[in-house]
XYZ file of C-alpha atoms in Angstrom:
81
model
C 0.844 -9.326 19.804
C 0.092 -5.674 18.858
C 3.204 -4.086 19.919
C 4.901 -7.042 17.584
C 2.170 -6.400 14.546
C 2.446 -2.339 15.339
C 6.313 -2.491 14.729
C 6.247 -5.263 11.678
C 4.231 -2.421 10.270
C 6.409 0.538 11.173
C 9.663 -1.494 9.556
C 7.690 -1.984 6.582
C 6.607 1.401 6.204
C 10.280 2.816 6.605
C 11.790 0.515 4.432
C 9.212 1.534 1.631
C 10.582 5.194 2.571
C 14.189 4.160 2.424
C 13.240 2.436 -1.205
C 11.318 5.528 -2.408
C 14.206 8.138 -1.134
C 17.004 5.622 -2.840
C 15.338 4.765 -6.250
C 11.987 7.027 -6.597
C 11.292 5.413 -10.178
C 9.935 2.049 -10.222
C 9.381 -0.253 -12.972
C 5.992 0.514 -15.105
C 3.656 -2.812 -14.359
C 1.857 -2.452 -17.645
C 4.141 -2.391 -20.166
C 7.302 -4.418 -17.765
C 9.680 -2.060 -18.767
C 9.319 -2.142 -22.185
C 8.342 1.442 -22.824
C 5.489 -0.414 -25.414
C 3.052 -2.826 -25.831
C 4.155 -6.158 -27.441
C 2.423 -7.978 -29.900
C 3.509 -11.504 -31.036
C 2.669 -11.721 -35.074
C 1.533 -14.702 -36.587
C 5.559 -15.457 -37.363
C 6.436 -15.223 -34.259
C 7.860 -12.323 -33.906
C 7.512 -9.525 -31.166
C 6.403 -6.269 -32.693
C 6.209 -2.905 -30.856
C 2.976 -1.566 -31.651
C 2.784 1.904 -29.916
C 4.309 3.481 -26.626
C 2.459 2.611 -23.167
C 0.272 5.179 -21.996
C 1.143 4.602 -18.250
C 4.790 5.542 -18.515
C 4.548 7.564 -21.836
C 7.089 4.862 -23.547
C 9.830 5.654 -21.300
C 9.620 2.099 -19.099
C 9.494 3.615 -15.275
C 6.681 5.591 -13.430
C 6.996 7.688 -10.236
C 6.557 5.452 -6.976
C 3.668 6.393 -4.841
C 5.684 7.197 -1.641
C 7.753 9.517 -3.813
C 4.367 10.794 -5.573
C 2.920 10.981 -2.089
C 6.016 12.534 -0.695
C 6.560 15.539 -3.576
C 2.925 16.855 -2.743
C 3.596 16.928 0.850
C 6.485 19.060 -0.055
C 4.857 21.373 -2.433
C 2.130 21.957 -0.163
C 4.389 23.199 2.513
C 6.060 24.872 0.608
C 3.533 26.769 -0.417
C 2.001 27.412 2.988
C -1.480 25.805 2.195
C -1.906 23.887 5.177
């Protein structure tokens, strides 16, 4: 029961690596990919009141395996171990 648990885990963790190395950008969860936050008027109408301070408007934010993985590599890189 371990060994199976142990390698359910492993697969998960290297398919989250495999997803982070082929798309590092995911889709921002506050704002859904809108870039802003919607408002509904009283007509309604969606309204974009102002860009989403998670992704800065633009819709995606960095993954945290990618985030994760980009400081592992500046690190080494720059010899602080």
């Amino acid at each position: 029961m371990l060994i199976a648990s142990t390698a359910l885990a492993l697969a998960v963790l290297a398919g989250y690596t495999l997803l982070c190395m082929a798309s590092p950008f995911g889709t921002c969860r506050k704002c859904r990919g809108a870039g802003a936050k919607l408002t509904v008027n009283r007509a309604g109408k969606i309204k974009r009141v102002k860009p989403c301070r998670r992704c800065k408007g633009h819709g995606k934010r960095l993954r945290i395996g990618r985030r994760l993985h980009n400081e592992s590599r500046e690190i080494h890189r720059t010899g602080n171990h």
